């Protein structure tokens, strides 16, 4: 679906582009193919967070719905194919859609394609509801940012999935080396029942090296082999998909809540460098209905 080449440069920059979508009516999967070409290791030497947001409409610069997330390589090119099928409901209508691609610090030439693959075993979702989003400092006040949400679920629902992007960032400024290198736990509560995601890979010496077969670009520069919380340098971030159907009460209001912990406890950072890169967690989460 309309491949888009574009360049990025500068410390922080938003790139806006539009892409045409046809009528998608058959069962199938939606994927993003992104190729980043690094022409010189000196111009793309660090691991940077990059995100793709869907805008409100074709003319708006308000773009807050995150549908893609990647971490750039240490001085290398890369290419990734990411399944974002839970987000198909955002593209129910044919036409042009506007996107914002965020970049920071490095120079790449990017090629981006949306790919739809017909698949009878993958029914199209009926709707998607935004849940929690934003980048929040991971500290003793982190869990206070997320209030309980009461959401109506239709009585004819057959399947419900919680889909989320969650990655931990910040390092070298706190004793626990959060949130990039500490194995924190994120918990969604659905009608009081917890669904946990534990980032056990964080802080391991070869966690990302061992994930080359999962799409991590090999032979990078820097500290790329070390395991991170929910991501690796030179890799796409896969959405976390949790089937919560059995805990949903169709035709009623359902209560959702979110918290994160370190070793099962509220995280209280011991700061070693107040001017350093303090812990933070960017998150986007959605409820997907079939």
mmCIF file of C-alpha atoms in Angstrom:
data_model
loop_
_atom_site.group_PDB
_atom_site.id
_atom_site.type_symbol
_atom_site.label_atom_id
_atom_site.label_comp_id
_atom_site.label_asym_id
_atom_site.label_seq_id
_atom_site.Cartn_x
_atom_site.Cartn_y
_atom_site.Cartn_z
ATOM 1 C CA UNK A 1 0.000 0.000 0.000
ATOM 2 C CA UNK A 2 1.889 3.014 -1.334
ATOM 3 C CA UNK A 3 5.528 2.679 -0.330
ATOM 4 C CA UNK A 4 6.941 5.984 0.952
ATOM 5 C CA UNK A 5 10.670 6.921 0.831
ATOM 6 C CA UNK A 6 11.796 9.794 3.053
ATOM 7 C CA UNK A 7 14.905 11.080 4.838
ATOM 8 C CA UNK A 8 15.326 12.143 8.437
ATOM 9 C CA UNK A 9 17.907 14.384 10.034
ATOM 10 C CA UNK A 10 18.480 16.609 13.047
ATOM 11 C CA UNK A 11 18.052 15.962 16.745
ATOM 12 C CA UNK A 12 14.260 15.906 16.902
ATOM 13 C CA UNK A 13 12.062 16.005 13.841
ATOM 14 C CA UNK A 14 8.558 14.971 12.839
ATOM 15 C CA UNK A 15 8.076 13.711 9.300
ATOM 16 C CA UNK A 16 4.504 13.839 7.964
ATOM 17 C CA UNK A 17 3.333 11.787 4.987
ATOM 18 C CA UNK A 18 0.112 10.340 3.556
ATOM 19 C CA UNK A 19 -0.616 6.871 2.245
ATOM 20 C CA UNK A 20 -3.627 5.616 0.318
ATOM 21 C CA UNK A 21 -5.539 2.588 1.625
ATOM 22 C CA UNK A 22 -7.990 0.512 -0.448
ATOM 23 C CA UNK A 23 -11.193 -0.986 0.905
ATOM 24 C CA UNK A 24 -10.111 -3.826 3.188
ATOM 25 C CA UNK A 25 -13.027 -6.230 3.500
ATOM 26 C CA UNK A 26 -11.503 -9.707 3.368
ATOM 27 C CA UNK A 27 -9.887 -11.446 6.361
ATOM 28 C CA UNK A 28 -6.161 -10.884 6.567
ATOM 29 C CA UNK A 29 -3.105 -9.339 8.204
ATOM 30 C CA UNK A 30 -1.707 -5.804 8.136
ATOM 31 C CA UNK A 31 2.057 -5.388 8.337
ATOM 32 C CA UNK A 32 4.562 -2.533 8.192
ATOM 33 C CA UNK A 33 7.781 -2.999 6.264
ATOM 34 C CA UNK A 34 10.451 -0.469 7.189
ATOM 35 C CA UNK A 35 13.942 -0.310 5.706
ATOM 36 C CA UNK A 36 16.447 2.206 7.083
ATOM 37 C CA UNK A 37 19.622 2.829 5.115
ATOM 38 C CA UNK A 38 22.598 4.162 7.066
ATOM 39 C CA UNK A 39 25.021 5.588 4.520
ATOM 40 C CA UNK A 40 27.695 6.424 7.113
ATOM 41 C CA UNK A 41 28.091 4.949 10.640
ATOM 42 C CA UNK A 42 29.046 8.422 11.921
ATOM 43 C CA UNK A 43 25.609 9.808 11.015
ATOM 44 C CA UNK A 44 23.576 6.989 12.591
ATOM 45 C CA UNK A 45 25.721 5.781 15.465
ATOM 46 C CA UNK A 46 23.187 5.525 18.301
ATOM 47 C CA UNK A 47 20.068 3.549 19.213
ATOM 48 C CA UNK A 48 17.104 5.931 18.958
ATOM 49 C CA UNK A 49 13.409 5.451 19.596
ATOM 50 C CA UNK A 50 11.307 5.976 16.467
ATOM 51 C CA UNK A 51 7.509 5.907 16.386
ATOM 52 C CA UNK A 52 4.792 6.011 13.741
ATOM 53 C CA UNK A 53 1.565 7.797 14.662
ATOM 54 C CA UNK A 54 -1.754 7.959 12.824
ATOM 55 C CA UNK A 55 -3.178 11.485 12.501
ATOM 56 C CA UNK A 56 -6.785 12.476 13.159
ATOM 57 C CA UNK A 57 -7.439 13.006 9.448
ATOM 58 C CA UNK A 58 -5.659 13.795 6.185
ATOM 59 C CA UNK A 59 -5.320 17.506 6.986
ATOM 60 C CA UNK A 60 -4.562 17.376 10.725
ATOM 61 C CA UNK A 61 -1.184 17.649 12.450
ATOM 62 C CA UNK A 62 -2.674 16.073 15.593
ATOM 63 C CA UNK A 63 -1.252 12.552 15.485
ATOM 64 C CA UNK A 64 -1.366 10.621 18.760
ATOM 65 C CA UNK A 65 -2.359 7.065 17.829
ATOM 66 C CA UNK A 66 0.829 4.990 17.805
ATOM 67 C CA UNK A 67 0.778 2.098 15.349
ATOM 68 C CA UNK A 68 4.514 1.386 14.937
ATOM 69 C CA UNK A 69 7.697 1.526 17.025
ATOM 70 C CA UNK A 70 11.340 0.786 16.201
ATOM 71 C CA UNK A 71 14.797 1.252 17.710
ATOM 72 C CA UNK A 72 17.512 2.314 15.265
ATOM 73 C CA UNK A 73 20.779 0.427 14.927
ATOM 74 C CA UNK A 74 24.232 1.303 16.177
ATOM 75 C CA UNK A 75 25.822 2.435 12.907
ATOM 76 C CA UNK A 76 24.112 -0.031 10.567
ATOM 77 C CA UNK A 77 21.224 -0.318 8.141
ATOM 78 C CA UNK A 78 18.222 -2.471 8.957
ATOM 79 C CA UNK A 79 14.900 -3.781 7.689
ATOM 80 C CA UNK A 80 11.913 -5.131 9.598
ATOM 81 C CA UNK A 81 8.452 -6.571 8.914
ATOM 82 C CA UNK A 82 6.022 -5.964 11.779
ATOM 83 C CA UNK A 83 2.543 -7.458 12.179
ATOM 84 C CA UNK A 84 0.105 -4.750 13.331
ATOM 85 C CA UNK A 85 -3.095 -6.635 12.468
ATOM 86 C CA UNK A 86 -4.875 -5.644 15.722
ATOM 87 C CA UNK A 87 -4.830 -2.042 14.430
ATOM 88 C CA UNK A 88 -6.747 -2.796 11.221
ATOM 89 C CA UNK A 89 -9.879 -1.113 12.573
ATOM 90 C CA UNK A 90 -8.156 2.259 12.189
ATOM 91 C CA UNK A 91 -8.287 1.727 8.419
ATOM 92 C CA UNK A 92 -11.879 0.610 7.897
ATOM 93 C CA UNK A 93 -12.604 3.218 5.231
ATOM 94 C CA UNK A 94 -10.736 3.476 1.917
ATOM 95 C CA UNK A 95 -8.884 6.725 1.254
ATOM 96 C CA UNK A 96 -5.808 8.670 2.277
ATOM 97 C CA UNK A 97 -4.416 8.540 5.798
ATOM 98 C CA UNK A 98 -1.859 10.912 7.267
ATOM 99 C CA UNK A 99 0.994 9.781 9.514
ATOM 100 C CA UNK A 100 3.698 11.318 11.708
ATOM 101 C CA UNK A 101 7.054 9.555 11.894
ATOM 102 C CA UNK A 102 9.235 10.729 14.775
ATOM 103 C CA UNK A 103 13.008 10.667 14.500
ATOM 104 C CA UNK A 104 15.811 11.806 16.765
ATOM 105 C CA UNK A 105 19.515 12.283 16.414
ATOM 106 C CA UNK A 106 20.492 10.276 13.345
ATOM 107 C CA UNK A 107 20.312 10.420 9.552
ATOM 108 C CA UNK A 108 18.692 7.629 7.539
ATOM 109 C CA UNK A 109 16.990 7.088 4.235
ATOM 110 C CA UNK A 110 13.750 5.259 5.028
ATOM 111 C CA UNK A 111 11.470 3.136 2.883
ATOM 112 C CA UNK A 112 8.104 2.335 4.428
ATOM 113 C CA UNK A 113 5.331 0.102 3.090
ATOM 114 C CA UNK A 114 2.010 -1.002 4.506
ATOM 115 C CA UNK A 115 1.332 -4.585 3.404
ATOM 116 C CA UNK A 116 -2.011 -6.384 3.562
ATOM 117 C CA UNK A 117 -2.016 -10.169 3.204
ATOM 118 C CA UNK A 118 -5.305 -11.996 2.710
ATOM 119 C CA UNK A 119 -5.640 -14.797 5.257
ATOM 120 C CA UNK A 120 -8.899 -16.649 5.940
ATOM 121 C CA UNK A 121 -7.629 -17.583 9.403
ATOM 122 C CA UNK A 122 -7.292 -13.954 10.521
ATOM 123 C CA UNK A 123 -10.733 -12.281 10.782
ATOM 124 C CA UNK A 124 -10.835 -8.493 10.680
ATOM 125 C CA UNK A 125 -11.358 -6.843 14.079
ATOM 126 C CA UNK A 126 -14.616 -4.948 14.462
ATOM 127 C CA UNK A 127 -13.376 -2.053 16.599
ATOM 128 C CA UNK A 128 -10.464 -0.696 18.622
ATOM 129 C CA UNK A 129 -10.586 1.470 21.754
ATOM 130 C CA UNK A 130 -7.569 3.513 22.996
ATOM 131 C CA UNK A 131 -6.649 2.706 26.600
ATOM 132 C CA UNK A 132 -3.508 4.288 28.155
ATOM 133 C CA UNK A 133 -0.774 6.194 26.320
ATOM 134 C CA UNK A 134 2.139 8.570 26.826
ATOM 135 C CA UNK A 135 5.697 8.634 28.155
ATOM 136 C CA UNK A 136 5.805 8.696 31.963
ATOM 137 C CA UNK A 137 8.791 8.844 34.326
ATOM 138 C CA UNK A 138 9.283 5.505 36.076
ATOM 139 C CA UNK A 139 9.575 6.424 39.745
ATOM 140 C CA UNK A 140 7.670 6.199 43.031
ATOM 141 C CA UNK A 141 4.787 8.190 41.485
ATOM 142 C CA UNK A 142 4.510 6.191 38.256
ATOM 143 C CA UNK A 143 1.410 4.167 39.124
ATOM 144 C CA UNK A 144 -0.470 7.275 40.238
ATOM 145 C CA UNK A 145 -0.654 8.421 36.607
ATOM 146 C CA UNK A 146 -3.083 5.674 35.598
ATOM 147 C CA UNK A 147 -6.652 5.970 36.802
ATOM 148 C CA UNK A 148 -9.204 3.192 36.543
ATOM 149 C CA UNK A 149 -11.133 3.296 33.276
ATOM 150 C CA UNK A 150 -14.702 2.092 32.863
ATOM 151 C CA UNK A 151 -15.356 0.957 29.276
ATOM 152 C CA UNK A 152 -18.558 -0.361 27.735
ATOM 153 C CA UNK A 153 -18.075 -3.624 25.841
ATOM 154 C CA UNK A 154 -20.802 -4.596 23.292
ATOM 155 C CA UNK A 155 -22.954 -7.599 24.158
ATOM 156 C CA UNK A 156 -22.163 -9.310 20.829
ATOM 157 C CA UNK A 157 -18.379 -9.373 21.348
ATOM 158 C CA UNK A 158 -16.701 -12.722 20.570
ATOM 159 C CA UNK A 159 -13.045 -11.958 21.261
ATOM 160 C CA UNK A 160 -11.172 -9.166 23.066
ATOM 161 C CA UNK A 161 -7.419 -8.569 22.947
ATOM 162 C CA UNK A 162 -5.356 -5.991 24.815
ATOM 163 C CA UNK A 163 -2.626 -4.712 22.460
ATOM 164 C CA UNK A 164 0.219 -2.477 23.667
ATOM 165 C CA UNK A 165 3.639 -1.027 22.947
ATOM 166 C CA UNK A 166 5.718 -0.860 26.153
ATOM 167 C CA UNK A 167 9.470 -0.225 26.296
ATOM 168 C CA UNK A 168 11.761 0.920 29.103
ATOM 169 C CA UNK A 169 14.331 3.703 28.590
ATOM 170 C CA UNK A 170 16.826 5.637 30.677
ATOM 171 C CA UNK A 171 20.093 4.313 32.092
ATOM 172 C CA UNK A 172 23.210 5.165 34.055
ATOM 173 C CA UNK A 173 21.488 7.573 36.440
ATOM 174 C CA UNK A 174 19.873 5.254 38.990
ATOM 175 C CA UNK A 175 21.229 2.403 41.075
ATOM 176 C CA UNK A 176 18.882 -0.136 39.459
ATOM 177 C CA UNK A 177 19.802 1.144 35.963
ATOM 178 C CA UNK A 178 16.141 1.597 35.035
ATOM 179 C CA UNK A 179 14.268 1.507 32.868
ATOM 180 C CA UNK A 180 16.375 0.250 29.930
ATOM 181 C CA UNK A 181 18.359 -2.326 31.889
ATOM 182 C CA UNK A 182 16.046 -3.260 34.772
ATOM 183 C CA UNK A 183 13.526 -6.137 34.483
ATOM 184 C CA UNK A 184 10.385 -4.244 35.455
ATOM 185 C CA UNK A 185 6.924 -5.750 35.239
ATOM 186 C CA UNK A 186 3.881 -4.145 33.600
ATOM 187 C CA UNK A 187 0.434 -5.266 34.754
ATOM 188 C CA UNK A 188 -2.957 -4.624 33.162
ATOM 189 C CA UNK A 189 -5.946 -5.362 35.378
ATOM 190 C CA UNK A 190 -9.180 -6.393 33.670
ATOM 191 C CA UNK A 191 -12.118 -6.451 36.069
ATOM 192 C CA UNK A 192 -9.590 -7.026 38.846
ATOM 193 C CA UNK A 193 -7.705 -9.865 37.134
ATOM 194 C CA UNK A 194 -3.987 -9.129 36.492
ATOM 195 C CA UNK A 195 -2.259 -9.751 33.158
ATOM 196 C CA UNK A 196 1.500 -9.319 33.548
ATOM 197 C CA UNK A 197 4.319 -8.729 31.091
ATOM 198 C CA UNK A 198 7.787 -9.206 32.589
ATOM 199 C CA UNK A 199 10.845 -7.841 30.785
ATOM 200 C CA UNK A 200 13.251 -10.521 32.024
ATOM 201 C CA UNK A 201 15.689 -9.848 29.174
ATOM 202 C CA UNK A 202 16.632 -6.443 30.599
ATOM 203 C CA UNK A 203 20.145 -6.274 32.023
ATOM 204 C CA UNK A 204 21.346 -9.594 30.592
ATOM 205 C CA UNK A 205 24.756 -9.602 28.914
ATOM 206 C CA UNK A 206 23.683 -11.258 25.631
ATOM 207 C CA UNK A 207 19.921 -10.685 25.605
ATOM 208 C CA UNK A 208 19.852 -8.809 22.287
ATOM 209 C CA UNK A 209 22.667 -10.855 20.735
ATOM 210 C CA UNK A 210 20.490 -13.925 21.273
ATOM 211 C CA UNK A 211 17.586 -12.258 19.426
ATOM 212 C CA UNK A 212 19.270 -11.895 16.032
ATOM 213 C CA UNK A 213 16.980 -14.658 14.727
ATOM 214 C CA UNK A 214 14.021 -12.473 15.834
ATOM 215 C CA UNK A 215 15.086 -9.524 13.708
ATOM 216 C CA UNK A 216 17.866 -7.772 15.634
ATOM 217 C CA UNK A 217 20.487 -6.442 13.204
ATOM 218 C CA UNK A 218 23.762 -8.310 13.890
ATOM 219 C CA UNK A 219 27.307 -6.916 14.089
ATOM 220 C CA UNK A 220 26.308 -3.465 15.304
ATOM 221 C CA UNK A 221 28.581 -1.061 17.140
ATOM 222 C CA UNK A 222 28.310 -0.084 20.793
ATOM 223 C CA UNK A 223 26.579 -2.094 23.508
ATOM 224 C CA UNK A 224 24.028 -3.697 21.201
ATOM 225 C CA UNK A 225 24.357 -7.275 22.615
ATOM 226 C CA UNK A 226 22.987 -6.324 26.067
ATOM 227 C CA UNK A 227 19.368 -7.201 26.821
ATOM 228 C CA UNK A 228 16.849 -4.358 27.211
ATOM 229 C CA UNK A 229 13.341 -3.921 28.604
ATOM 230 C CA UNK A 230 11.038 -4.706 25.701
ATOM 231 C CA UNK A 231 13.414 -3.756 22.877
ATOM 232 C CA UNK A 232 16.805 -4.145 21.248
ATOM 233 C CA UNK A 233 18.917 -1.795 19.114
ATOM 234 C CA UNK A 234 18.233 -2.463 15.453
ATOM 235 C CA UNK A 235 14.842 -4.110 15.908
ATOM 236 C CA UNK A 236 11.164 -3.416 15.484
ATOM 237 C CA UNK A 237 9.136 -3.408 18.688
ATOM 238 C CA UNK A 238 6.400 -6.006 18.442
ATOM 239 C CA UNK A 239 2.992 -5.164 19.931
ATOM 240 C CA UNK A 240 2.227 -7.084 23.112
ATOM 241 C CA UNK A 241 -1.061 -8.921 22.476
ATOM 242 C CA UNK A 242 -2.971 -10.410 25.439
ATOM 243 C CA UNK A 243 -6.250 -12.306 24.992
ATOM 244 C CA UNK A 244 -8.568 -11.066 27.763
ATOM 245 C CA UNK A 245 -11.823 -12.511 26.385
ATOM 246 C CA UNK A 246 -12.506 -14.736 29.387
ATOM 247 C CA UNK A 247 -12.403 -11.775 31.795
ATOM 248 C CA UNK A 248 -14.723 -9.522 29.773
ATOM 249 C CA UNK A 249 -18.351 -8.962 30.726
ATOM 250 C CA UNK A 250 -20.187 -8.359 27.410
ATOM 251 C CA UNK A 251 -22.923 -5.756 27.481
ATOM 252 C CA UNK A 252 -21.569 -4.197 30.681
ATOM 253 C CA UNK A 253 -19.029 -1.652 31.846
ATOM 254 C CA UNK A 254 -15.613 -3.247 32.285
ATOM 255 C CA UNK A 255 -12.936 -1.860 34.610
ATOM 256 C CA UNK A 256 -9.345 -1.464 33.415
ATOM 257 C CA UNK A 257 -6.273 -0.392 35.362
ATOM 258 C CA UNK A 258 -2.496 -0.384 34.849
ATOM 259 C CA UNK A 259 0.618 -0.460 37.070
ATOM 260 C CA UNK A 260 4.334 -1.286 36.819
ATOM 261 C CA UNK A 261 6.677 -2.726 39.428
ATOM 262 C CA UNK A 262 10.287 -3.751 39.924
ATOM 263 C CA UNK A 263 10.732 -7.140 41.594
ATOM 264 C CA UNK A 264 7.061 -7.044 42.577
ATOM 265 C CA UNK A 265 7.322 -3.757 44.465
ATOM 266 C CA UNK A 266 6.658 -0.098 43.729
ATOM 267 C CA UNK A 267 9.838 1.305 42.191
ATOM 268 C CA UNK A 268 11.564 3.955 44.290
ATOM 269 C CA UNK A 269 14.695 5.055 42.410
ATOM 270 C CA UNK A 270 18.004 5.614 44.153
ATOM 271 C CA UNK A 271 19.423 8.408 42.016
ATOM 272 C CA UNK A 272 23.164 8.342 41.299
ATOM 273 C CA UNK A 273 23.254 11.044 38.615
ATOM 274 C CA UNK A 274 20.416 13.619 38.770
ATOM 275 C CA UNK A 275 21.495 15.105 35.435
ATOM 276 C CA UNK A 276 21.536 11.744 33.639
ATOM 277 C CA UNK A 277 18.933 9.930 31.559
ATOM 278 C CA UNK A 278 16.324 9.067 34.192
ATOM 279 C CA UNK A 279 13.973 6.107 33.825
ATOM 280 C CA UNK A 280 10.854 6.468 31.664
ATOM 281 C CA UNK A 281 8.356 4.168 29.966
ATOM 282 C CA UNK A 282 6.643 5.116 26.675
ATOM 283 C CA UNK A 283 3.386 3.183 26.356
ATOM 284 C CA UNK A 284 0.471 2.982 23.923
ATOM 285 C CA UNK A 285 -2.319 0.511 24.654
ATOM 286 C CA UNK A 286 -5.630 -0.439 23.053
ATOM 287 C CA UNK A 287 -8.585 -2.795 23.450
ATOM 288 C CA UNK A 288 -9.336 -4.669 20.222
ATOM 289 C CA UNK A 289 -12.778 -6.209 19.651
ATOM 290 C CA UNK A 290 -13.981 -8.966 17.344
#
